[in-house]
Amino acid sequence: MPDTAKPFAIVTGASSGIGYELAKLCAQNGYDLLIAADRIGIHDAAREFEALGAKVEAVEVDLATPEGVDKLYAAAKGRPVDALLANAGHGLGHAFLEQDFAEARHVIDTNITGTIYLLQKVGRDMRTKGEGRILITGSIAGFMPGTFQAVYNGTKAFIDSFSFALRAELKDSGVTVTCLMPGATETEFFERAGMEDTQVGQAKKDDPAYVAKVGFDAMMNGEGDVVSGWKNKFTTVLANVTPAGMLAEQHRKMAEPGSGKR
């Protein structure tokens, strides 16, 4: 039987990047872990978190599918979840009309469909229990039209909006919802999205450990949303007062294939 005296967290996308750092923070703060990713590296990550004193179960699964989410949820074996850190997601660069639609759909199903399906399943349990913390990884990309990254930015606009709505619905329930909105972060994101030759792909990015700490602290404090880094905060302020067409052209400059240094 698990040691239910310790708090229990589920972290998705935990094999690398922000998700890895979030899971590490959970382990360092006394949580047992159920971690998931669609890569074999999730098992290596599990061993590292166990070395920090956490009991860890790793599930290698595609959270873009209902079956994958069901498998992850079942792996909790009914143990009450104290914190859900819904971080799984990925991007896709290049022009929408040139993309393989199966790849574009996988972005949508990972970033939106699988995410909100897991949120509903775990969120219902938390509401019944009357307590819980939810951290959703959104993005400042949700504030601007993503020229040459249109599907990804669209999914993050959905997630950013959804998180605020869910938080309002859970008001006074004992369950808090926090949205972490980072900017470009030094992870495998741009390589996986095929954006190594872009300006944003080659630019200096934020440290994922720093971004995760900002999000983790906000979750623990029950904050509604947090943007990591003052430059990103400034970007969101500008985005709220800049015409969408102008934002789309600005995004083109940093995300258009070949816009980076040759």
CSV table of C-alpha atoms in Angstrom, one decimal:
chain,number,residue,atom,x,y,z
A,1,MET,CA,0.0,0.0,0.0
A,2,PRO,CA,1.3,3.5,-0.8
A,3,ASP,CA,2.4,5.8,2.0
A,4,THR,CA,-0.7,8.1,1.7
A,5,ALA,CA,0.7,10.3,4.5
A,6,LYS,CA,2.8,12.0,1.8
A,7,PRO,CA,1.1,14.3,-0.8
A,8,PHE,CA,0.7,12.8,-4.2
A,9,ALA,CA,1.3,14.6,-7.5
A,10,ILE,CA,0.7,13.7,-11.2
A,11,VAL,CA,3.1,15.5,-13.6
A,12,THR,CA,2.7,15.1,-17.4
A,13,GLY,CA,5.5,15.8,-19.9
A,14,ALA,CA,8.0,15.1,-17.1
A,15,SER,CA,10.8,13.4,-19.1
A,16,SER,CA,12.5,16.8,-19.9
A,17,GLY,CA,12.2,20.5,-19.9
A,18,ILE,CA,9.7,22.4,-17.7
A,19,GLY,CA,7.8,19.2,-16.8
A,20,TYR,CA,11.0,17.5,-15.6
A,21,GLU,CA,11.8,20.5,-13.4
A,22,LEU,CA,8.3,20.6,-12.1
A,23,ALA,CA,8.4,17.0,-11.1
A,24,LYS,CA,11.8,17.5,-9.5
A,25,LEU,CA,10.4,20.4,-7.4
A,26,CYS,CA,7.5,18.1,-6.3
A,27,ALA,CA,9.9,15.4,-5.2
A,28,GLN,CA,12.1,18.0,-3.4
A,29,ASN,CA,9.0,19.2,-1.6
A,30,GLY,CA,7.9,15.9,-0.3
A,31,TYR,CA,5.5,14.6,-3.0
A,32,ASP,CA,5.2,11.1,-4.2
A,33,LEU,CA,4.9,11.1,-8.0
A,34,LEU,CA,3.1,9.6,-10.9
A,35,ILE,CA,4.9,11.0,-14.0
A,36,ALA,CA,4.1,10.5,-17.7
A,37,ALA,CA,5.6,11.3,-21.1
A,38,ASP,CA,5.5,9.8,-24.6
A,39,ARG,CA,9.3,9.2,-24.5
A,40,ILE,CA,11.4,6.4,-23.0
A,41,GLY,CA,13.4,9.0,-21.0
A,42,ILE,CA,10.5,9.1,-18.5
A,43,HIS,CA,12.0,6.0,-16.8
A,44,ASP,CA,15.4,7.7,-16.4
A,45,ALA,CA,13.7,10.7,-14.9
A,46,ALA,CA,11.8,8.5,-12.5
A,47,ARG,CA,15.1,7.1,-11.1
A,48,GLU,CA,16.4,10.6,-10.6
A,49,PHE,CA,13.3,11.6,-8.7
A,50,GLU,CA,13.5,8.5,-6.6
A,51,ALA,CA,17.0,9.5,-5.5
A,52,LEU,CA,15.4,12.6,-4.0
A,53,GLY,CA,13.3,10.5,-1.7
A,54,ALA,CA,10.0,10.3,-3.7
A,55,LYS,CA,8.1,7.1,-4.5
A,56,VAL,CA,7.7,7.3,-8.3
A,57,GLU,CA,5.7,5.5,-10.9
A,58,ALA,CA,6.4,6.3,-14.5
A,59,VAL,CA,4.0,5.8,-17.4
A,60,GLU,CA,5.3,6.0,-21.0
A,61,VAL,CA,2.1,6.9,-22.9
A,62,ASP,CA,0.7,9.1,-25.6
A,63,LEU,CA,-1.6,11.6,-23.8
A,64,ALA,CA,-3.0,12.7,-27.2
A,65,THR,CA,-5.3,9.7,-27.0
A,66,PRO,CA,-8.2,9.0,-24.6
A,67,GLU,CA,-6.7,5.5,-24.0
A,68,GLY,CA,-3.4,7.1,-23.0
A,69,VAL,CA,-5.1,9.4,-20.5
A,70,ASP,CA,-7.2,6.5,-19.1
A,71,LYS,CA,-4.0,4.5,-18.6
A,72,LEU,CA,-2.3,7.3,-16.7
A,73,TYR,CA,-5.4,7.9,-14.5
A,74,ALA,CA,-5.7,4.2,-13.8
A,75,ALA,CA,-2.0,4.1,-12.7
A,76,ALA,CA,-2.9,6.3,-9.7
A,77,LYS,CA,-4.8,3.2,-8.4
A,78,GLY,CA,-7.4,5.4,-6.7
A,79,ARG,CA,-4.9,7.3,-4.6
A,80,PRO,CA,-6.2,10.9,-4.0
A,81,VAL,CA,-4.3,13.4,-6.1
A,82,ASP,CA,-3.1,16.5,-4.2
A,83,ALA,CA,-1.6,18.2,-7.2
A,84,LEU,CA,-2.0,17.8,-11.0
A,85,LEU,CA,0.7,19.5,-13.1
A,86,ALA,CA,-0.7,19.3,-16.6
A,87,ASN,CA,2.4,20.2,-18.6
A,88,ALA,CA,2.4,17.8,-21.6
A,89,GLY,CA,2.4,19.5,-25.0
A,90,HIS,CA,4.4,20.2,-28.1
A,91,GLY,CA,4.6,22.5,-31.1
A,92,LEU,CA,4.9,22.3,-34.8
A,93,GLY,CA,6.6,24.9,-37.0
A,94,HIS,CA,6.3,25.8,-40.7
A,95,ALA,CA,3.3,27.1,-42.7
A,96,PHE,CA,0.0,25.4,-41.8
A,97,LEU,CA,-0.8,24.5,-45.5
A,98,GLU,CA,2.5,22.7,-45.7
A,99,GLN,CA,2.1,20.6,-42.5
A,100,ASP,CA,1.1,17.0,-42.3
A,101,PHE,CA,-2.4,17.2,-40.9
A,102,ALA,CA,-1.8,14.1,-38.7
A,103,GLU,CA,1.0,16.0,-37.0
A,104,ALA,CA,-1.1,19.1,-36.6
A,105,ARG,CA,-3.9,17.1,-35.1
A,106,HIS,CA,-1.5,15.4,-32.7
A,107,VAL,CA,-0.5,18.9,-31.4
A,108,ILE,CA,-4.2,19.7,-30.9
A,109,ASP,CA,-5.0,16.4,-29.3
A,110,THR,CA,-1.9,16.6,-26.9
A,111,ASN,CA,-2.2,20.2,-26.0
A,112,ILE,CA,-6.0,20.5,-25.7
A,113,THR,CA,-8.0,17.3,-25.9
A,114,GLY,CA,-5.8,15.0,-23.8
A,115,THR,CA,-5.1,17.8,-21.3
A,116,ILE,CA,-8.7,18.8,-20.6
A,117,TYR,CA,-9.8,15.1,-20.5
A,118,LEU,CA,-7.2,14.5,-17.7
A,119,LEU,CA,-8.2,17.7,-16.0
A,120,GLN,CA,-11.8,16.7,-16.0
A,121,LYS,CA,-11.1,13.2,-14.5
A,122,VAL,CA,-8.7,14.4,-11.8
A,123,GLY,CA,-10.6,17.7,-11.2
A,124,ARG,CA,-13.8,15.9,-10.4
A,125,ASP,CA,-12.0,13.8,-7.8
A,126,MET,CA,-10.4,16.9,-6.3
A,127,ARG,CA,-13.8,18.7,-6.1
A,128,THR,CA,-15.3,15.7,-4.4
A,129,LYS,CA,-12.5,15.7,-1.8
A,130,GLY,CA,-12.8,19.5,-1.4
A,131,GLU,CA,-9.1,20.2,-2.0
A,132,GLY,CA,-6.4,20.1,-4.6
A,133,ARG,CA,-4.0,22.1,-6.7
A,134,ILE,CA,-3.9,22.2,-10.5
A,135,LEU,CA,-1.1,23.8,-12.5
A,136,ILE,CA,-1.7,24.1,-16.3
A,137,THR,CA,1.2,25.0,-18.6
A,138,GLY,CA,-0.1,27.6,-21.0
A,139,SER,CA,2.1,30.1,-22.9
A,140,ILE,CA,2.5,33.7,-23.8
A,141,ALA,CA,2.1,32.3,-27.3
A,142,GLY,CA,-1.6,32.3,-26.6
A,143,PHE,CA,-1.6,36.1,-26.7
A,144,MET,CA,-0.6,36.4,-30.3
A,145,PRO,CA,-1.4,34.9,-33.7
A,146,GLY,CA,1.3,32.3,-34.4
A,147,THR,CA,2.4,32.9,-38.0
A,148,PHE,CA,4.3,29.7,-39.0
A,149,GLN,CA,3.3,28.2,-35.7
A,150,ALA,CA,-0.5,28.7,-36.1
A,151,VAL,CA,-1.8,25.5,-34.6
A,152,TYR,CA,0.4,25.6,-31.5
A,153,ASN,CA,-0.4,29.3,-30.7
A,154,GLY,CA,-4.1,28.5,-31.2
A,155,THR,CA,-3.9,25.6,-28.7
A,156,LYS,CA,-2.2,27.8,-26.1
A,157,ALA,CA,-4.8,30.5,-26.6
A,158,PHE,CA,-7.4,27.9,-25.8
A,159,ILE,CA,-5.5,26.6,-22.7
A,160,ASP,CA,-4.8,30.1,-21.3
A,161,SER,CA,-8.5,30.9,-21.6
A,162,PHE,CA,-9.7,27.5,-20.4
A,163,SER,CA,-7.6,27.8,-17.2
A,164,PHE,CA,-9.2,31.1,-16.2
A,165,ALA,CA,-12.7,29.6,-16.8
A,166,LEU,CA,-12.0,26.5,-14.8
A,167,ARG,CA,-10.6,28.5,-12.0
A,168,ALA,CA,-13.8,30.6,-11.8
A,169,GLU,CA,-16.0,27.4,-11.9
A,170,LEU,CA,-14.0,25.9,-9.0
A,171,LYS,CA,-14.2,29.1,-6.9
A,172,ASP,CA,-14.8,28.2,-3.2
A,173,SER,CA,-14.4,24.5,-3.9
A,174,GLY,CA,-11.0,24.1,-2.2
A,175,VAL,CA,-9.4,23.4,-5.6
A,176,THR,CA,-7.1,26.0,-7.1
A,177,VAL,CA,-6.2,26.4,-10.7
A,178,THR,CA,-3.0,28.2,-11.8
A,179,CYS,CA,-1.9,28.8,-15.4
A,180,LEU,CA,1.9,29.1,-16.0
A,181,MET,CA,2.6,31.1,-19.1
A,182,PRO,CA,6.2,31.0,-20.1
A,183,GLY,CA,7.9,32.4,-23.1
A,184,ALA,CA,10.6,30.6,-25.2
A,185,THR,CA,12.4,28.2,-22.9
A,186,GLU,CA,15.5,26.1,-23.4
A,187,THR,CA,13.9,22.7,-23.9
A,188,GLU,CA,13.5,20.2,-26.8
A,189,PHE,CA,10.5,22.1,-27.9
A,190,PHE,CA,12.0,23.9,-31.0
A,191,GLU,CA,13.9,20.8,-32.1
A,192,ARG,CA,10.8,18.7,-31.9
A,193,ALA,CA,8.8,21.4,-33.7
A,194,GLY,CA,11.3,21.6,-36.6
A,195,MET,CA,12.2,25.2,-35.8
A,196,GLU,CA,16.0,25.1,-35.4
A,197,ASP,CA,16.5,27.4,-38.4
A,198,THR,CA,14.2,30.1,-37.1
A,199,GLN,CA,15.1,33.3,-35.2
A,200,VAL,CA,13.2,32.2,-32.1
A,201,GLY,CA,14.7,28.7,-32.3
A,202,GLN,CA,18.2,30.2,-32.2
A,203,ALA,CA,17.6,33.0,-29.7
A,204,LYS,CA,18.6,32.9,-26.1
A,205,LYS,CA,15.8,31.3,-24.0
A,206,ASP,CA,14.7,31.0,-20.4
A,207,ASP,CA,16.1,28.4,-18.1
A,208,PRO,CA,13.4,25.7,-17.6
A,209,ALA,CA,14.4,25.3,-13.9
A,210,TYR,CA,13.6,29.0,-13.3
A,211,VAL,CA,10.3,28.8,-15.3
A,212,ALA,CA,9.2,25.7,-13.3
A,213,LYS,CA,10.0,27.3,-10.0
A,214,VAL,CA,7.9,30.3,-10.9
A,215,GLY,CA,5.0,28.0,-11.8
A,216,PHE,CA,5.4,25.8,-8.8
A,217,ASP,CA,5.5,28.6,-6.3
A,218,ALA,CA,2.4,30.2,-7.9
A,219,MET,CA,0.6,26.9,-7.7
A,220,MET,CA,1.5,26.5,-4.0
A,221,ASN,CA,0.3,30.0,-3.4
A,222,GLY,CA,-3.0,29.4,-5.2
A,223,GLU,CA,-2.4,32.2,-7.7
A,224,GLY,CA,-4.5,32.3,-10.9
A,225,ASP,CA,-1.8,32.9,-13.4
A,226,VAL,CA,1.8,33.8,-13.7
A,227,VAL,CA,4.1,34.8,-16.6
A,228,SER,CA,7.7,33.9,-16.1
A,229,GLY,CA,10.3,36.6,-16.7
A,230,TRP,CA,9.9,40.4,-17.0
A,231,LYS,CA,10.4,40.4,-20.7
A,232,ASN,CA,7.6,38.0,-21.2
A,233,LYS,CA,5.3,40.0,-18.9
A,234,PHE,CA,6.1,43.1,-21.0
A,235,THR,CA,5.3,41.1,-24.2
A,236,THR,CA,1.8,40.1,-22.8
A,237,VAL,CA,1.1,43.8,-21.9
A,238,LEU,CA,2.0,44.9,-25.5
A,239,ALA,CA,0.0,42.0,-27.0
A,240,ASN,CA,-3.2,43.2,-25.3
A,241,VAL,CA,-3.0,46.6,-27.0
A,242,THR,CA,-1.4,45.7,-30.4
A,243,PRO,CA,-3.6,44.9,-33.4
A,244,ALA,CA,-3.7,41.2,-34.2
A,245,GLY,CA,-2.5,41.8,-37.8
A,246,MET,CA,0.6,43.5,-36.5
A,247,LEU,CA,1.2,40.8,-33.9
A,248,ALA,CA,1.0,38.2,-36.7
A,249,GLU,CA,3.6,40.0,-38.7
A,250,GLN,CA,5.9,40.3,-35.7
A,251,HIS,CA,5.5,36.5,-35.1
A,252,ARG,CA,6.4,35.9,-38.8
A,253,LYS,CA,9.8,37.5,-38.3
A,254,MET,CA,10.8,35.2,-35.5
A,255,ALA,CA,9.1,31.9,-36.6
A,256,GLU,CA,9.4,31.9,-40.4
A,257,PRO,CA,11.6,29.1,-41.6
A,258,GLY,CA,15.1,30.3,-42.4
A,259,SER,CA,14.7,33.5,-40.3
A,260,GLY,CA,17.6,32.5,-38.1
A,261,LYS,CA,21.3,32.8,-38.7
A,262,ARG,CA,22.5,30.6,-41.6
